[in-house]
Amino acid sequence: MNGGPRGVDVDADRTLLSVLRDDLNLTGAKFGCGEGQCAACTVLVNGVATKSCLTKVGAVEGKRIVTIEGLAPEGKLHPVQQAFLDADAMQCGYCIPGMILGAVALLGRNPNPNDAEIVIGMNGHICRCGTYPRVMRAIRALAGNGGRA
Amino acid sequence: MKRRDFFALLGGGIVVLLDDEIYAQETGGPRRGGDAPAVPLEIGAWLHIGETGVVTVYTGKVEVGQNARTSLTQAVVEELHVPPESVEMVMGDTDLTPFDMGTFGSMTTPRMWPQIRRAAAAAREMLLDLAVRKWSVERTTLTIADGRVSAGDRSASFGELAHGEKWTRTIPASVPLAAAADWKVAGKSLPKVNGRAIVTGAHKYSWDLKRPGMLHAKVLYPPQFGAKLISLDASAAEAMPGVKVVHEGDFVAVAAPEVEKAATAVAALKAQWKPVTAAADYRTVFQYFKQTAQDGAAKAKNLTPYTIAYIAHVPLEPRAALAEWEGGKLTVWTGTQRPFGVRSELVQRFGIPEERVRVIVPDTGSGYGGKHNGDAALEAARIAKALGKPVKRNWTREEEMTWAYFRPGGLIEVAGKTAPDGTITEWEFHNYNSGASGLHSPYHIPGKKEQFHWSESPLRQGSYRGLAATANHFVRESYMDELAENVKLDPLAFRLKNAKDQRLCDVIVAAAEKFGWKARQKTAGRGFGIAAGFEKGGYVATCAEVAVDPKTGAVKVLRAVVAFECGAVVNPEHLRNQVEGAIVMGLGGALFEEIQFGEGKIFNNRLAKYRVPRFADVPVIESVLLDRKDLVSAGAGETPIVGIAPAIGNAIFDAIGTRIRRLPLMA
Ligand code: FES
Ligand code: FES
């Protein structure tokens, strides 16, 4: 969990989202729908973008989980976080932690996505404030170097 | 907060109170009740410079994604010559900030922004006064920059100057301000001041807040709107360890230490409800509006009807509230656009004085007009009171899309006549239920007749980004094209022929030029549309290009160009962001958003059934900002939304020759 082992003693049937938020106090993963439609709850499980609202906590035992809080070392920003800031890709910001992790995963599997690939890769994420063009810009700025600035 | 409390709370320093007499005149008097506060009644904002040099501004406005926190910080930076990092903006806390009506109607920029600039300008003058007094120098020798005042080789930080002071000044909201042309920071793009907290996930929304010993609560809602509870068997829920049940009349709730447990417990409640007969469903509602029109329906027979569906706000953060009672005082953290309005709701509900209720609004996961009231706050406070523990009430998506309120549906009937040269000679326009905002045509039509009719709504309805201006603009601008078609005039030429307002003409011309309207090339299945309008102090014109699939009829918007003029531009980058956001949100209402309801239920209260715009729906968006430094800045969060639906509707007609007279267009 975010770079180190972390144990919790909870019912394995609970969702990863609520355990992260309520038991581990990692509230960067957001609840938007609870039905896999918005991706506000995205975290990385073994590097794969995963909707934590649909994931049972028991299913991620022993796996590498990265939440927005653990994306960069304390006090530093990940290049994708910096790219979102540079592109002013946020309004209320509620979707943004999920978007950033989705973008990290996308760039991880395809370091040089074109626009169509970004759209397909990110289409599961809803931003109700409509910052999609800005998010596209942020990801485009990193394309070609795999999320490294 | 009382005057004597300032320095107790804040330590020494200087304070500027902004006396908003303009506001008091408009509303006919003071706006705070309760025991006579020592601060003047009409204070609109206040600003404190502390002994450490931190500048703290207090405003009752809230941040819901419209970027008020940054634009208001900019106002301070501009007048006080401090780095943005040393400005702290305290927003929407009813114990700390002055009364505010609410963050809506695009009023933050025209009303609060100049107020805060004035307060900051007054604080600057006070700092200069202090330097004159302390150093015995001529005022004209002083310079102020980067949070310091200097004269020759002497220099002091704001904190040093404010040290040991307890000085308050009240200034009227009418003092003159620097002209827009002289702005330094304002008018340029300042990055979002809390952007880092957002990208690192550090910012806490209402949904994220916790208190020690807190319980998560769920409310038992009836299966139909308005159904009454006949009987309740709560024994199964009560038997669950850690679960508490609250039952007060028709109000039933459960609470538990874990969210999942609360959800299981509420599902275990056995309730019987008295069924109700619903007045209308989402197909019959338009006739229902006409039948229930309070002042009777329109008499004219030749009217063309258009329909507007109810839609949901779908703020990505559903409503949430955390309530805690301590020593008879209630504190509620909740995402709302009206902190003081929610405080009033709580005061009424619990019959306690205002001072015993504090509402704190963390920067919120958006609202779009949907978070005006305190539903979640009332629920949380009620359950917390009954159980004697802090209670969290986080609404689910289904609850948000059922028990909040909706943008009103509407029936709009319109008729018009045109002289052969394209001059509009007659215009009649009736709006049932959706609202009066943007009802009046901005075109020059002598003798036009426009009326809004109040009707019954089968659903709870309320404010939405742009209010009814979206519906009224959709119908007006669609019908403008119908009239243009009758006289075989180009839609652009037809609009310019009937527009006399220069600001309207300017946006139309600007949008058409950027879009390349005159050079457009028609191909099969492609169409082009234009629409324009005026709302809340801003002028907008939108051009759209669409592709219509000949087999499925599916519409893809390829390109949208928006020309927008809202007076002097405060922050161009954020203005573009707002314009883009309005276009994206407007696409949903234009193309596919529709609340389907009947039998007192919402049928599509989930994102799997209610489609909102996604990456794949977004067209190329280009915005042209007309910066009118000579005009007052108007808010920009709403108006850019009004042109997109009619521009798309007109483009669809251009593509396939079918006039669609309903929102959403693709229903
Ligand atoms: S909250 Fe998990 S997908 Fe929406
Ligand atoms: S920024 Fe508000 S939902 Fe994306």
Tab-separated table of C-alpha atoms in Angstrom, chain B residues 44-344:
chain	number	residue	atom	x	y	z
B	44	GLY	CA	-20.124	42.422	2.997
B	45	ALA	CA	-16.618	41.151	3.683
B	46	TRP	CA	-13.729	41.764	5.988
B	47	LEU	CA	-9.997	41.546	5.756
B	48	HIS	CA	-7.338	41.165	8.423
B	49	ILE	CA	-3.588	41.649	8.231
B	50	GLY	CA	-1.980	39.905	11.165
B	51	GLU	CA	1.267	40.396	12.978
B	52	THR	CA	2.846	37.631	10.921
B	53	GLY	CA	1.887	39.404	7.706
B	54	VAL	CA	-0.745	36.857	6.723
B	55	VAL	CA	-3.669	38.481	4.965
B	56	THR	CA	-6.959	36.781	5.753
B	57	VAL	CA	-10.127	37.606	3.899
B	58	TYR	CA	-13.551	36.575	5.135
B	59	THR	CA	-16.363	36.153	2.667
B	60	GLY	CA	-19.624	34.263	2.790
B	61	LYS	CA	-19.141	33.087	-0.801
B	62	VAL	CA	-18.184	29.473	-1.343
B	63	GLU	CA	-15.980	27.629	-3.821
B	64	VAL	CA	-17.867	25.070	-5.879
B	65	GLY	CA	-15.411	24.778	-8.750
B	66	GLN	CA	-16.171	28.162	-10.292
B	67	ASN	CA	-12.780	29.290	-9.035
B	68	ALA	CA	-13.948	32.023	-6.661
B	69	ARG	CA	-11.147	31.252	-4.222
B	70	THR	CA	-8.550	32.100	-6.846
B	71	SER	CA	-10.304	35.078	-8.424
B	72	LEU	CA	-10.939	36.652	-5.007
B	73	THR	CA	-7.304	36.034	-4.013
B	74	GLN	CA	-6.331	37.795	-7.197
B	75	ALA	CA	-8.331	40.833	-6.128
B	76	VAL	CA	-6.300	41.029	-2.921
B	77	VAL	CA	-2.968	40.469	-4.636
B	78	GLU	CA	-3.739	43.235	-7.096
B	79	GLU	CA	-4.535	45.884	-4.507
B	80	LEU	CA	-2.219	44.897	-1.673
B	81	HIS	CA	0.855	43.918	-3.654
B	82	VAL	CA	1.373	40.683	-1.770
B	83	PRO	CA	2.342	37.279	-3.097
B	84	PRO	CA	-0.720	34.989	-3.464
B	85	GLU	CA	0.780	32.540	-0.918
B	86	SER	CA	0.342	35.034	1.898
B	87	VAL	CA	-3.394	35.440	1.278
B	88	GLU	CA	-5.804	33.159	3.032
B	89	MET	CA	-9.429	33.114	1.977
B	90	VAL	CA	-11.929	32.044	4.631
B	91	MET	CA	-15.150	31.237	2.815
B	92	GLY	CA	-18.656	30.137	3.739
B	93	ASP	CA	-18.365	29.731	7.512
B	94	THR	CA	-21.382	31.261	9.226
B	95	ASP	CA	-19.468	31.896	12.464
B	96	LEU	CA	-16.553	33.640	10.798
B	97	THR	CA	-17.721	35.196	7.570
B	98	PRO	CA	-20.245	37.950	6.955
B	99	PHE	CA	-23.764	37.075	5.896
B	100	ASP	CA	-24.118	36.242	2.247
B	101	MET	CA	-27.222	35.393	0.242
B	102	GLY	CA	-25.468	32.587	-1.536
B	103	THR	CA	-23.155	31.691	-4.367
B	104	PHE	CA	-25.458	31.673	-7.370
B	105	GLY	CA	-26.746	33.829	-10.176
B	106	SER	CA	-23.166	34.564	-11.278
B	107	MET	CA	-22.934	37.264	-8.613
B	108	THR	CA	-19.504	36.528	-7.114
B	109	THR	CA	-17.593	38.404	-9.775
B	110	PRO	CA	-19.817	41.480	-10.145
B	111	ARG	CA	-20.547	41.852	-6.429
B	112	MET	CA	-17.944	40.249	-4.189
B	113	TRP	CA	-14.882	40.724	-6.344
B	114	PRO	CA	-14.929	44.558	-6.320
B	115	GLN	CA	-15.789	44.515	-2.615
B	116	ILE	CA	-12.709	42.522	-1.799
B	117	ARG	CA	-10.596	44.740	-3.971
B	118	ARG	CA	-11.917	47.730	-2.068
B	119	ALA	CA	-11.158	46.147	1.283
B	120	ALA	CA	-7.642	45.299	0.123
B	121	ALA	CA	-7.108	48.812	-1.233
B	122	ALA	CA	-8.173	50.284	2.115
B	123	ALA	CA	-5.794	47.962	3.960
B	124	ARG	CA	-2.979	49.128	1.693
B	125	GLU	CA	-3.714	52.741	2.629
B	126	MET	CA	-3.718	51.812	6.313
B	127	LEU	CA	-0.306	50.173	5.964
B	128	LEU	CA	1.018	53.300	4.291
B	129	ASP	CA	-0.478	55.389	7.128
B	130	LEU	CA	1.334	53.208	9.626
B	131	ALA	CA	4.642	53.615	7.817
B	132	VAL	CA	4.191	57.400	7.710
B	133	ARG	CA	3.500	57.446	11.429
B	134	LYS	CA	6.273	55.067	12.448
B	135	TRP	CA	8.987	56.520	10.252
B	136	SER	CA	7.833	60.144	10.092
B	137	VAL	CA	8.288	60.206	6.333
B	138	GLU	CA	6.321	61.781	3.503
B	139	ARG	CA	3.671	59.460	2.115
B	140	THR	CA	4.807	60.117	-1.430
B	141	THR	CA	8.222	58.591	-0.694
B	142	LEU	CA	6.696	55.203	0.142
B	143	THR	CA	6.588	52.232	-2.177
B	144	ILE	CA	4.718	48.978	-1.658
B	145	ALA	CA	5.635	45.679	-3.278
B	146	ASP	CA	5.896	41.953	-2.458
B	147	GLY	CA	4.328	42.298	0.962
B	148	ARG	CA	6.670	45.098	2.073
B	149	VAL	CA	6.502	48.863	2.440
B	150	SER	CA	9.709	50.762	1.760
B	151	ALA	CA	11.023	54.315	1.901
B	152	GLY	CA	14.636	54.921	0.926
B	153	ASP	CA	16.716	52.342	2.781
B	154	ARG	CA	13.941	51.604	5.246
B	155	SER	CA	11.691	48.641	4.675
B	156	ALA	CA	9.192	46.679	6.722
B	157	SER	CA	7.006	43.674	6.080
B	158	PHE	CA	3.242	44.027	6.469
B	159	GLY	CA	3.514	41.944	9.622
B	160	GLU	CA	6.069	44.291	11.134
B	161	LEU	CA	3.898	47.305	10.356
B	162	ALA	CA	0.775	45.673	11.761
B	163	HIS	CA	2.609	44.504	14.872
B	164	GLY	CA	1.107	45.768	18.107
B	165	GLU	CA	-1.840	47.400	16.297
B	166	LYS	CA	-5.537	46.831	16.907
B	167	TRP	CA	-6.882	49.114	14.270
B	168	THR	CA	-10.226	48.698	12.535
B	169	ARG	CA	-11.523	50.783	9.689
B	170	THR	CA	-14.941	50.590	8.109
B	171	ILE	CA	-15.139	51.682	4.510
B	172	PRO	CA	-18.113	52.106	2.197
B	173	ALA	CA	-18.486	49.736	-0.724
B	174	SER	CA	-18.615	52.735	-3.048
B	175	VAL	CA	-14.954	53.856	-2.975
B	176	PRO	CA	-13.578	54.020	-6.508
B	177	LEU	CA	-11.351	51.257	-7.859
B	178	ALA	CA	-8.455	51.175	-10.274
B	179	ALA	CA	-9.657	50.955	-13.878
B	180	ALA	CA	-9.429	47.548	-15.546
B	181	ALA	CA	-6.764	48.792	-17.953
B	182	ASP	CA	-4.429	49.377	-14.982
B	183	TRP	CA	-4.852	45.895	-13.503
B	184	LYS	CA	-1.650	44.003	-13.008
B	185	VAL	CA	-2.512	40.558	-11.720
B	186	ALA	CA	-6.233	40.671	-12.197
B	187	GLY	CA	-6.933	40.196	-15.874
B	188	LYS	CA	-4.023	37.747	-16.117
B	189	SER	CA	-4.155	34.080	-15.315
B	190	LEU	CA	-3.252	33.128	-11.765
B	191	PRO	CA	-3.004	29.363	-11.270
B	192	LYS	CA	-5.643	27.845	-9.036
B	193	VAL	CA	-4.499	28.658	-5.498
B	194	ASN	CA	-5.473	25.274	-4.064
B	195	GLY	CA	-4.553	23.275	-7.162
B	196	ARG	CA	-1.853	21.359	-5.344
B	197	ALA	CA	-4.254	20.147	-2.675
B	198	ILE	CA	-6.540	18.881	-5.435
B	199	VAL	CA	-3.951	16.975	-7.469
B	200	THR	CA	-2.495	15.345	-4.355
B	201	GLY	CA	-5.906	14.340	-3.001
B	202	ALA	CA	-5.247	16.363	0.160
B	203	HIS	CA	-8.297	18.585	-0.122
B	204	LYS	CA	-11.148	17.378	2.093
B	205	TYR	CA	-14.630	17.643	0.613
B	206	SER	CA	-17.710	17.238	2.792
B	207	TRP	CA	-17.874	13.610	1.725
B	208	ASP	CA	-14.386	13.096	3.202
B	209	LEU	CA	-14.807	14.670	6.634
B	210	LYS	CA	-14.800	12.756	9.898
B	211	ARG	CA	-15.208	13.417	13.601
B	212	PRO	CA	-14.245	11.135	16.475
B	213	GLY	CA	-17.025	8.701	17.347
B	214	MET	CA	-18.895	9.519	14.180
B	215	LEU	CA	-21.652	7.256	12.834
B	216	HIS	CA	-22.694	6.861	9.205
B	217	ALA	CA	-26.410	7.285	8.675
B	218	LYS	CA	-28.932	6.228	6.072
B	219	VAL	CA	-32.469	7.521	5.751
B	220	LEU	CA	-35.431	5.338	4.824
B	221	TYR	CA	-37.076	7.075	1.883
B	222	PRO	CA	-40.566	6.237	0.671
B	223	PRO	CA	-40.941	4.187	-2.526
B	224	GLN	CA	-42.903	7.034	-4.130
B	225	PHE	CA	-42.715	10.808	-3.742
B	226	GLY	CA	-45.152	11.911	-1.062
B	227	ALA	CA	-46.025	8.415	0.236
B	228	LYS	CA	-46.898	8.280	3.938
B	229	LEU	CA	-45.584	5.671	6.324
B	230	ILE	CA	-48.266	3.327	7.635
B	231	SER	CA	-46.204	0.981	9.744
B	232	LEU	CA	-42.617	0.122	10.530
B	233	ASP	CA	-40.943	-2.993	11.857
B	234	ALA	CA	-37.376	-2.076	12.768
B	235	SER	CA	-36.624	-5.125	14.897
B	236	ALA	CA	-34.208	-6.783	12.447
B	237	ALA	CA	-32.155	-3.596	12.091
B	238	GLU	CA	-32.201	-2.940	15.826
B	239	ALA	CA	-30.862	-6.429	16.460
B	240	MET	CA	-27.742	-5.749	14.381
B	241	PRO	CA	-24.734	-4.990	16.566
B	242	GLY	CA	-23.701	-1.342	16.516
B	243	VAL	CA	-26.821	-0.219	14.623
B	244	LYS	CA	-29.089	2.505	15.983
B	245	VAL	CA	-32.543	3.342	14.626
B	246	VAL	CA	-34.163	6.779	14.736
B	247	HIS	CA	-37.914	6.935	14.199
B	248	GLU	CA	-39.717	10.271	14.493
B	249	GLY	CA	-43.088	10.278	12.718
B	250	ASP	CA	-42.467	9.731	8.998
B	251	PHE	CA	-38.744	10.183	9.455
B	252	VAL	CA	-36.840	6.926	9.808
B	253	ALA	CA	-33.072	6.597	9.818
B	254	VAL	CA	-30.382	4.177	10.870
B	255	ALA	CA	-26.801	4.797	11.920
B	256	ALA	CA	-23.778	2.544	12.292
B	257	PRO	CA	-20.002	2.899	12.578
B	258	GLU	CA	-19.534	1.573	9.040
B	259	VAL	CA	-21.213	2.719	5.830
B	260	GLU	CA	-21.915	-0.826	4.674
B	261	LYS	CA	-23.544	-1.738	7.954
B	262	ALA	CA	-25.822	1.303	7.801
B	263	ALA	CA	-26.814	0.298	4.271
B	264	THR	CA	-27.581	-3.268	5.363
B	265	ALA	CA	-29.592	-1.991	8.300
B	266	VAL	CA	-31.741	0.373	6.257
B	267	ALA	CA	-32.461	-2.473	3.846
B	268	ALA	CA	-33.607	-4.607	6.790
B	269	LEU	CA	-36.322	-2.125	7.807
B	270	LYS	CA	-39.803	-3.425	7.023
B	271	ALA	CA	-42.033	-0.506	6.179
B	272	GLN	CA	-45.526	-0.187	4.753
B	273	TRP	CA	-46.357	2.902	2.799
B	274	LYS	CA	-49.658	4.328	1.605
B	275	PRO	CA	-49.431	4.440	-2.202
B	276	VAL	CA	-50.015	7.747	-3.998
B	277	THR	CA	-51.365	8.443	-7.471
B	278	ALA	CA	-48.903	10.521	-9.440
B	279	ALA	CA	-50.210	13.522	-11.381
B	280	ALA	CA	-48.098	13.089	-14.516
B	281	ASP	CA	-45.182	11.194	-15.991
B	282	TYR	CA	-42.294	12.327	-18.148
B	283	ARG	CA	-44.328	12.028	-21.337
B	284	THR	CA	-47.622	13.550	-20.187
B	285	VAL	CA	-46.077	16.330	-18.129
B	286	PHE	CA	-46.073	18.903	-20.916
B	287	GLN	CA	-49.859	18.835	-21.279
B	288	TYR	CA	-50.054	18.860	-17.499
B	289	PHE	CA	-48.076	22.114	-17.397
B	290	LYS	CA	-50.593	23.695	-19.727
B	291	GLN	CA	-53.594	22.362	-17.841
B	292	THR	CA	-52.288	23.624	-14.520
B	293	ALA	CA	-51.093	27.054	-15.696
B	294	GLN	CA	-52.141	29.415	-12.935
B	295	ASP	CA	-53.112	32.292	-15.192
B	296	GLY	CA	-54.637	30.083	-17.893
B	297	ALA	CA	-53.000	28.946	-21.098
B	298	ALA	CA	-52.197	31.067	-24.146
B	299	LYS	CA	-55.207	31.859	-26.358
B	300	ALA	CA	-53.476	31.994	-29.738
B	301	LYS	CA	-53.962	28.929	-31.948
B	302	ASN	CA	-50.988	29.153	-34.305
B	303	LEU	CA	-48.276	28.473	-31.737
B	304	THR	CA	-45.477	25.959	-32.286
B	305	PRO	CA	-44.779	23.834	-29.206
B	306	TYR	CA	-41.328	22.869	-27.958
B	307	THR	CA	-40.683	20.675	-24.918
B	308	ILE	CA	-37.905	20.719	-22.348
B	309	ALA	CA	-37.192	17.648	-20.210
B	310	TYR	CA	-36.384	17.706	-16.523
B	311	ILE	CA	-32.688	17.080	-15.961
B	312	ALA	CA	-30.493	16.372	-12.941
B	313	HIS	CA	-27.456	18.370	-11.841
B	314	VAL	CA	-25.363	15.286	-11.137
B	315	PRO	CA	-22.676	17.073	-9.133
B	316	LEU	CA	-19.895	14.496	-8.986
B	317	GLU	CA	-19.805	14.874	-5.212
B	318	PRO	CA	-23.308	13.922	-4.085
B	319	ARG	CA	-24.707	15.952	-1.207
B	320	ALA	CA	-23.109	15.244	2.129
B	321	ALA	CA	-23.225	16.621	5.653
B	322	LEU	CA	-21.505	15.980	8.940
B	323	ALA	CA	-23.359	17.204	12.037
B	324	GLU	CA	-22.173	17.470	15.601
B	325	TRP	CA	-23.971	18.795	18.678
B	326	GLU	CA	-21.817	20.055	21.502
B	327	GLY	CA	-23.151	21.848	24.560
B	328	GLY	CA	-26.355	22.810	22.781
B	329	LYS	CA	-24.483	24.164	19.759
B	330	LEU	CA	-24.818	22.524	16.380
B	331	THR	CA	-21.984	22.514	13.860
B	332	VAL	CA	-22.630	21.214	10.362
B	333	TRP	CA	-20.074	20.766	7.597
B	334	THR	CA	-21.815	20.540	4.272
B	335	GLY	CA	-21.361	21.356	0.602
B	336	THR	CA	-23.917	24.012	-0.197
B	337	GLN	CA	-24.127	27.162	-2.249
B	338	ARG	CA	-26.056	28.909	0.544
B	339	PRO	CA	-24.367	28.446	3.948
B	340	PHE	CA	-26.542	31.091	5.602
B	341	GLY	CA	-29.666	29.684	3.996
B	342	VAL	CA	-28.834	26.272	5.390
B	343	ARG	CA	-28.234	27.849	8.783
B	344	SER	CA	-31.757	29.329	8.645
